[in-house]
mmCIF file of C-alpha atoms in Angstrom:
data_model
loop_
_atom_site.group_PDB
_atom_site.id
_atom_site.type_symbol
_atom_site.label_atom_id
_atom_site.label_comp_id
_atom_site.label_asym_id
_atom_site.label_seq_id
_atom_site.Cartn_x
_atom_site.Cartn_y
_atom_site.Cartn_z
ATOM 1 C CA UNK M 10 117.166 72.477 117.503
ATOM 2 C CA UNK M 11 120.948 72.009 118.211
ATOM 3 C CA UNK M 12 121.345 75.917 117.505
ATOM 4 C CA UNK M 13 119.417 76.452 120.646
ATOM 5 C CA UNK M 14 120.281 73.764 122.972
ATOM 6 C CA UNK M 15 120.514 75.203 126.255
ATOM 7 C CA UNK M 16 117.200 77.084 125.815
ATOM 8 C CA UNK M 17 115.536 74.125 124.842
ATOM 9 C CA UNK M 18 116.853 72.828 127.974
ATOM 10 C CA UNK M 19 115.232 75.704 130.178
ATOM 11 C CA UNK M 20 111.867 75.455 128.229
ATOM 12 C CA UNK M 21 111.610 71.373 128.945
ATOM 13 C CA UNK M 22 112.724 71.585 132.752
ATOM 14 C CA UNK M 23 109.869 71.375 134.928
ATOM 15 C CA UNK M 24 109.384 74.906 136.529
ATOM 16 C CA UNK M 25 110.570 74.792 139.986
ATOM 17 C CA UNK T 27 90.640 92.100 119.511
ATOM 18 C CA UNK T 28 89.689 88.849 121.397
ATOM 19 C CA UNK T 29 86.759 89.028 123.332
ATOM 20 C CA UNK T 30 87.895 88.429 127.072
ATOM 21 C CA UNK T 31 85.296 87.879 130.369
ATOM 22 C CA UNK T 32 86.581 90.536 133.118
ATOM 23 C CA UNK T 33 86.837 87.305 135.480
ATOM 24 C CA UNK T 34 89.413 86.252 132.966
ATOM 25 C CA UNK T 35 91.818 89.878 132.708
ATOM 26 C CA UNK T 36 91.906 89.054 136.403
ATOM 27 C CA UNK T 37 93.230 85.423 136.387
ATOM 28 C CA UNK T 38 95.745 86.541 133.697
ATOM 29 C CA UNK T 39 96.341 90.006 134.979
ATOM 30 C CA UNK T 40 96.722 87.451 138.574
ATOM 31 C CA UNK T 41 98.955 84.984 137.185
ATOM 32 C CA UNK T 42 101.195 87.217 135.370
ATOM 33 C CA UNK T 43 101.758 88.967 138.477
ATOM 34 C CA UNK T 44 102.214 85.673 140.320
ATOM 35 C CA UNK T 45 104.600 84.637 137.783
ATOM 36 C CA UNK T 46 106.925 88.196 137.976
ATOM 37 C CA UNK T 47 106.912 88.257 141.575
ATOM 38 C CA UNK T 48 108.577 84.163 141.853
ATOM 39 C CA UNK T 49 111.068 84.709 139.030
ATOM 40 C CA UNK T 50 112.009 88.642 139.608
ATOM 41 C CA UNK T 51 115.946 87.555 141.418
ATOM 42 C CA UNK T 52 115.705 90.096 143.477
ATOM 43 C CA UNK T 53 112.910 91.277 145.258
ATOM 44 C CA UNK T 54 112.584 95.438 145.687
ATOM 45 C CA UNK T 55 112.575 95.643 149.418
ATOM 46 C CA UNK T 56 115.909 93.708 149.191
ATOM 47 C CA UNK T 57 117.081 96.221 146.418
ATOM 48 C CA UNK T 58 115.790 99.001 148.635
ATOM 49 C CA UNK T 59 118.050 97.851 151.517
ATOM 50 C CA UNK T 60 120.789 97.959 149.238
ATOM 51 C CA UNK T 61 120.953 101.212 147.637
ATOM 52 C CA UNK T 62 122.748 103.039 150.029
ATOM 53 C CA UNK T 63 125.518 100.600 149.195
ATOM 54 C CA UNK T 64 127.329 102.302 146.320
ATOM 55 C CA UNK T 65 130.930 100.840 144.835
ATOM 56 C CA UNK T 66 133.426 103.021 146.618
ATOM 57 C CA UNK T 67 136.193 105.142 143.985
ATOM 58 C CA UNK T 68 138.859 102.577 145.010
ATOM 59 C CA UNK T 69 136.341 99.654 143.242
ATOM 60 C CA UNK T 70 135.181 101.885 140.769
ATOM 61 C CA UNK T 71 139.154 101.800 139.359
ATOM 62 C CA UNK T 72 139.393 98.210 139.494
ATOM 63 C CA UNK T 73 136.487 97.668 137.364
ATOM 64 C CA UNK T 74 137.816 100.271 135.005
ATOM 65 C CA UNK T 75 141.069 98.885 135.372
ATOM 66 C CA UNK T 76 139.742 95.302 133.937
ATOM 67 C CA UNK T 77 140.949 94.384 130.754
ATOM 68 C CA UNK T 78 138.149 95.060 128.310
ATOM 69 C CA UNK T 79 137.088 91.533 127.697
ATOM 70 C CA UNK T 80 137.175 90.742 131.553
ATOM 71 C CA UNK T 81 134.670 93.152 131.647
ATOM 72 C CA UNK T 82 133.101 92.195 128.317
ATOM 73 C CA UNK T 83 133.166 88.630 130.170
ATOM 74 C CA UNK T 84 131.209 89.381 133.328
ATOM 75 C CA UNK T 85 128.909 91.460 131.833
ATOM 76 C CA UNK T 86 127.780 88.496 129.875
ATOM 77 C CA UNK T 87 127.739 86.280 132.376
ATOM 78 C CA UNK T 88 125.180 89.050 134.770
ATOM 79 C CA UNK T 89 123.017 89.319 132.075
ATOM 80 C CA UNK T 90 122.833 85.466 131.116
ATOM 81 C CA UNK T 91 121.490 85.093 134.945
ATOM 82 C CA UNK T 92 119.078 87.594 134.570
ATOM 83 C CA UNK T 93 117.775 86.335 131.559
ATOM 84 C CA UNK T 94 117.596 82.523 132.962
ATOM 85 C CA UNK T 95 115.085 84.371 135.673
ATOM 86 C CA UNK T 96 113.164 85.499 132.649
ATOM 87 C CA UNK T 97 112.791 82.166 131.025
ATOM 88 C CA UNK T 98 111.649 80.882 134.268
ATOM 89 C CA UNK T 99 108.997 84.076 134.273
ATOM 90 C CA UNK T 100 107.738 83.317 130.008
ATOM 91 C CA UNK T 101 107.184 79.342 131.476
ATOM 92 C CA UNK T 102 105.209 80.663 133.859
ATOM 93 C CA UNK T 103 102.432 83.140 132.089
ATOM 94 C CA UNK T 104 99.659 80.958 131.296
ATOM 95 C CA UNK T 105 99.135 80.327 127.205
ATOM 96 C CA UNK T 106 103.369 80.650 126.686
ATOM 97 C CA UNK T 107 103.910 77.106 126.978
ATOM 98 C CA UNK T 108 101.051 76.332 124.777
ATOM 99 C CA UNK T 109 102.659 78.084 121.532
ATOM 100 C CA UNK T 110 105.084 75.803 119.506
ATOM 101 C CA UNK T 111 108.482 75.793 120.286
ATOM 102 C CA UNK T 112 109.996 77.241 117.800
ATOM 103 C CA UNK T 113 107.751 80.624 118.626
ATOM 104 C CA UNK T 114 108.819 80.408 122.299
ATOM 105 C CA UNK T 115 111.901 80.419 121.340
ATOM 106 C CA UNK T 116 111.403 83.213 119.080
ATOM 107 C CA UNK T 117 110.302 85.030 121.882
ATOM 108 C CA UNK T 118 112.823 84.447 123.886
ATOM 109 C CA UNK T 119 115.458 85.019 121.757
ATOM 110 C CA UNK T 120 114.200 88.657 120.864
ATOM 111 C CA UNK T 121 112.715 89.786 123.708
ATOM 112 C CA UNK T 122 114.298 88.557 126.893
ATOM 113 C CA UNK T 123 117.008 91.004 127.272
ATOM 114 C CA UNK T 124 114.223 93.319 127.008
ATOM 115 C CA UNK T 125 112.339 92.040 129.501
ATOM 116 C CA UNK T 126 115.844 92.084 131.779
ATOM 117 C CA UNK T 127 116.057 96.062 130.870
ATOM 118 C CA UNK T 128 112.452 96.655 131.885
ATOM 119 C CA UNK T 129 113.156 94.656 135.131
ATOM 120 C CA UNK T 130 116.186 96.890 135.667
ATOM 121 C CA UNK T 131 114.443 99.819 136.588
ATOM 122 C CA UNK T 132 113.642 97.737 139.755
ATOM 123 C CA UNK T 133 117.486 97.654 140.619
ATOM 124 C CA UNK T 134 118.262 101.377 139.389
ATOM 125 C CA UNK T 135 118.560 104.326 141.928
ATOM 126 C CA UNK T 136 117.348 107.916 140.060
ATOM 127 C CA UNK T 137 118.768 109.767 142.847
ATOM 128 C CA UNK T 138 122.372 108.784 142.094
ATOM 129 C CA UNK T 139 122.322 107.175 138.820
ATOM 130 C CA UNK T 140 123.149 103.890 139.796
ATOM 131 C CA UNK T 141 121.912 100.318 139.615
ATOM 132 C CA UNK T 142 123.097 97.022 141.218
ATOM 133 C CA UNK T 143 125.888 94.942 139.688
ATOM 134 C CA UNK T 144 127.918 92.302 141.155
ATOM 135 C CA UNK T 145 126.706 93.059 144.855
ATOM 136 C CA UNK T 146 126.288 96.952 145.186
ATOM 137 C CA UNK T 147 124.937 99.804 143.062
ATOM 138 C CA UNK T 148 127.335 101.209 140.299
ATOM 139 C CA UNK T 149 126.983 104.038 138.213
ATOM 140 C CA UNK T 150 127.834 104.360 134.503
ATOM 141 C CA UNK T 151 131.960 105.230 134.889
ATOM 142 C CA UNK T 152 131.961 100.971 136.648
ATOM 143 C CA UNK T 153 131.135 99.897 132.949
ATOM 144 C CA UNK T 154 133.550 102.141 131.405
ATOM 145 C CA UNK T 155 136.095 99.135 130.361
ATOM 146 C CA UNK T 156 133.324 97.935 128.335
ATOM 147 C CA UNK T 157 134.364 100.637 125.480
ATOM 148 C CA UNK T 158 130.684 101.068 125.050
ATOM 149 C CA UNK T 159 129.833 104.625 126.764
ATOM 150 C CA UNK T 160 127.046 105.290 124.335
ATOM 151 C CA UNK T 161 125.283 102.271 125.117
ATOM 152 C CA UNK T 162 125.968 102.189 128.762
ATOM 153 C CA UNK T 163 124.245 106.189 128.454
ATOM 154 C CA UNK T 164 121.098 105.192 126.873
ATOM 155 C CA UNK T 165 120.664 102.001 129.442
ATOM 156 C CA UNK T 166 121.342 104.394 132.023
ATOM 157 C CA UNK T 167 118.573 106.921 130.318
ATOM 158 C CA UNK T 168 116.301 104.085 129.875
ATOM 159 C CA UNK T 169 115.940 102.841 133.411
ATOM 160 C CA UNK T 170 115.719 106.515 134.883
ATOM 161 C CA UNK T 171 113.090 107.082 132.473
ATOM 162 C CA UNK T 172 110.990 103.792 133.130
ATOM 163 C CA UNK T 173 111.518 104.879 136.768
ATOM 164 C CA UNK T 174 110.100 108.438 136.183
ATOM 165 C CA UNK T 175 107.098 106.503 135.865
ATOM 166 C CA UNK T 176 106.708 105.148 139.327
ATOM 167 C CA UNK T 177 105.448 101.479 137.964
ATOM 168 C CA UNK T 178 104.285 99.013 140.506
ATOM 169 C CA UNK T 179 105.222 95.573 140.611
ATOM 170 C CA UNK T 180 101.892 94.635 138.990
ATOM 171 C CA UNK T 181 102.138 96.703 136.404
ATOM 172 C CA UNK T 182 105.721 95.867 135.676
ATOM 173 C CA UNK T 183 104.905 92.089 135.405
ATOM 174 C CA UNK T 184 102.404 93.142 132.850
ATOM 175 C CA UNK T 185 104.213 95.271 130.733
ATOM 176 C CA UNK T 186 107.402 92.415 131.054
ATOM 177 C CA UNK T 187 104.878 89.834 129.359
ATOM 178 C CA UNK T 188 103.163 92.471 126.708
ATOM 179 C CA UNK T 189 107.033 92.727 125.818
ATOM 180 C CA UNK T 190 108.060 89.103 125.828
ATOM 181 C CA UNK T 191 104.490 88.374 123.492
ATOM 182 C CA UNK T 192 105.607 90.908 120.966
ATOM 183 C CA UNK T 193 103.892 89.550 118.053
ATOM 184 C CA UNK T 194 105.602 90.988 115.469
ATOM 185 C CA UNK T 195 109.000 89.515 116.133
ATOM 186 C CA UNK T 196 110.388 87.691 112.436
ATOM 187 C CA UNK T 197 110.326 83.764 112.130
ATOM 188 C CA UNK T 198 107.125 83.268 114.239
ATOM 189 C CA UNK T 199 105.662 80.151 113.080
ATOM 190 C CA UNK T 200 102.043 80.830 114.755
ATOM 191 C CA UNK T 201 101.840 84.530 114.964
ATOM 192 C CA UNK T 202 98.346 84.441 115.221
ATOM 193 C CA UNK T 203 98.326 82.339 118.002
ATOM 194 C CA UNK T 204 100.723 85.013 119.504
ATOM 195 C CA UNK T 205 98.667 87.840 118.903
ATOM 196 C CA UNK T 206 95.977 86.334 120.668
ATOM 197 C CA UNK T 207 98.124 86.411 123.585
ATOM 198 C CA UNK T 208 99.335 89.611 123.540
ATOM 199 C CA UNK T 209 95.939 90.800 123.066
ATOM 200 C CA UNK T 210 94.412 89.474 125.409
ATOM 201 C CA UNK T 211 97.859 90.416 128.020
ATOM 202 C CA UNK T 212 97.489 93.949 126.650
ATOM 203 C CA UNK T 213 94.081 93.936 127.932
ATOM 204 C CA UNK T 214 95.155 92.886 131.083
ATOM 205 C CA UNK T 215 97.853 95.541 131.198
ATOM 206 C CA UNK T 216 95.024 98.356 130.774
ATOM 207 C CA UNK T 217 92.803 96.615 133.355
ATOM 208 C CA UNK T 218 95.488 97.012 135.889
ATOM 209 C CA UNK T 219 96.644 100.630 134.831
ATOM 210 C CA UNK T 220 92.815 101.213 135.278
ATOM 211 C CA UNK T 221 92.474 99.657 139.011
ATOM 212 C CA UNK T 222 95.192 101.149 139.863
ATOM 213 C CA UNK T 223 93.894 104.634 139.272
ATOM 214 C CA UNK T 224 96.923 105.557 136.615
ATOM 215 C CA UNK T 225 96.546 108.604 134.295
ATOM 216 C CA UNK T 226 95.545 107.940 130.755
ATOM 217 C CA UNK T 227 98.756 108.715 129.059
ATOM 218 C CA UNK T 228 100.497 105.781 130.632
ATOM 219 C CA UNK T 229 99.494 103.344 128.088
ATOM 220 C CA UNK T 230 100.648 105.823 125.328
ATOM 221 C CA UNK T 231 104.019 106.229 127.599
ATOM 222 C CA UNK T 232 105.004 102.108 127.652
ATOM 223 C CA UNK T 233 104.729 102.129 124.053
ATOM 224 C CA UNK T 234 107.218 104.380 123.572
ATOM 225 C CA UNK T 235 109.200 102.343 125.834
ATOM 226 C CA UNK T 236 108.734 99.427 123.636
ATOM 227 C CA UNK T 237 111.016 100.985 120.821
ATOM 228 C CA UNK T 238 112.892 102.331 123.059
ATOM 229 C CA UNK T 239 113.837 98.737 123.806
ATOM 230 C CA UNK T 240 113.959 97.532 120.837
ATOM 231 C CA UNK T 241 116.865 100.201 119.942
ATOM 232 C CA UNK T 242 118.615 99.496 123.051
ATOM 233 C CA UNK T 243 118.820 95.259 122.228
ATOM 234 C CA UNK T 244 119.973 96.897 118.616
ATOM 235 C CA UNK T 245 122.626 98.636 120.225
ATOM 236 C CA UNK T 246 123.677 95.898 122.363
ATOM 237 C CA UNK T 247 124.028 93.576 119.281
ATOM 238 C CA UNK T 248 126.076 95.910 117.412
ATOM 239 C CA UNK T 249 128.448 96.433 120.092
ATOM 240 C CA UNK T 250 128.747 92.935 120.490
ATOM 241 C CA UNK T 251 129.470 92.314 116.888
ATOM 242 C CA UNK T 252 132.358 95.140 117.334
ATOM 243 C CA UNK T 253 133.920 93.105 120.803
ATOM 244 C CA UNK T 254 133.098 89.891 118.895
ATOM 245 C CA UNK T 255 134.966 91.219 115.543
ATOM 246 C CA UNK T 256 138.179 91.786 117.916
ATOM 247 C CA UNK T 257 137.796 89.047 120.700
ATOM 248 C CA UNK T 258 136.807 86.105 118.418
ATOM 249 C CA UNK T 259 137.967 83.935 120.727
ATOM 250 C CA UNK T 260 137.140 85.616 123.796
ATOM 251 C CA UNK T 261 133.523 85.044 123.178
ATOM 252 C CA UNK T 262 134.343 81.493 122.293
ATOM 253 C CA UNK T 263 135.624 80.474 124.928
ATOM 254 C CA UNK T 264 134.394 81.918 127.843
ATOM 255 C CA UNK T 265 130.827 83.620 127.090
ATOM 256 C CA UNK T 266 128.002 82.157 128.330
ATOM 257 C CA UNK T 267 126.638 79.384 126.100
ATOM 258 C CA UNK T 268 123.005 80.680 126.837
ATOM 259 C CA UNK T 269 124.371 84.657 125.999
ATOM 260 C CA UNK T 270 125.805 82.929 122.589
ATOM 261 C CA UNK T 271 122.941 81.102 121.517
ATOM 262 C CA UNK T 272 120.875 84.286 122.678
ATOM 263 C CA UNK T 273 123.007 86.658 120.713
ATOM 264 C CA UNK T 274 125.370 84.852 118.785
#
């Protein structure tokens, strides 16, 4: 999970 | 092969479509406006004149933008958001630079070999820094042949998400669930090609295109692995942390 942080990020953020 | 209700190729075929159109960056009338603005010489030699990693640099950081647009798109096709995380990931990681050279051909101009970078439309000899001419050539190829076949939007948005579904990618946790997907947007993809009155070869024709892209990502990676092998901490420092967990 740590690997891909940032994506993770994008996938959770509700899509604006 | 899944069986699918015609009412339901059209939602997906709809929403896919839906989905392209709010996440695309640029829209093609606005690209269209643009294309008679070409770098002039005088710009040309000051992006040749960047140091290679400069170059290296920006490059990464055009591309991570374009690809945030495509995570945005993947969120948005109905069914992605549904398959674990690890396999959207997955996706992601394999196929989104794809789906930013499939988008390109939006941006390219076949009449003069260009495409738009960093506010106007450059041809190959802006990228020249990068020490990469093969693999600046065969983007270059690959746009002007995508273009060649005079895609519309719709059928661009489908093709982006029959990409982005590949489900043969490695480390899928739920490939079946995947290939459902793709299925199912593949069948989409031909119900569009078919509305829109398009020859029967095309289908044939975006396959190829799918290696295609697969060589071209190849190619990227190995030149980055070459840059990365002499600018350790180049990339380090000052890549994009998306572009490094992407690539890295």
């Amino acid at each position: 999970k740590e690997k891909h942080k940032i994506l993770h990020q994008l996938l959770q953020n509700s899509t604006s | 092969s899944p069986t699918v209700s015609m009412a339901e190729l059209e939602h997906l075929a709809q929403n896919i479509s839906k989905s392209h159109v709010e996440t695309c960056q640029y829209l093609r009338e606005e690209l269209q406006q643009l294309s008679w603005q070409a770098f002039l010489q005088d710009e040309v030699d000051g992006y040749q004149s960047k140091p290679r990693e400069v170059m290296w640099q920006l490059c990464a950081i055009k591309i991570t933008e374009a690809i945030q647009y495509v995570v945005e798109f993947a969120k948005r096709i109905d069914g992605f958001m549904e398959l674990c995380q690890n396999d959207q990931i997955v996706l992601l990681k394999a196929g989104s630079l794809e789906v930013v050279f499939v988008r390109m051909c939006r941006a390219f101009d076949t009449q003069n070999n260009t495409v738009y970078f960093d506010g106007k439309y450059a041809g190959p000899d802006v990228f020249k820094a990068l020490g990469c001419d093969d693999l600046i050539t065969s983007v270059f190829d690959f746009a002007k042949s995508m273009c060649s076949l005079h895609l519309s939007e719709d059928e661009i948005a489908l093709f982006s998400a029959f990409v982005l579904l590949s489900a043969d990618r490695t480390w899928l946790q739920e490939k079946l669930q995947v290939e459902k997907l793709q299925q199912k947007t593949q069948l989409a993809l031909q119900h569009v090609l078919q509305k829109n009155q398009r020859e029967d070869g095309i289908l044939s024709k975006l396959r190829c295109k799918v290696s295609a892209l697969r060589s071209l990502c190849a190619r990227h990676s190995e030149n980055l692995s070459a840059f990365r092998a002499v600018y350790p901490d180049i990339v380090r420092s000052h890549f994009p942390p998306l572009y490094k967990e992407l690539f890295g």
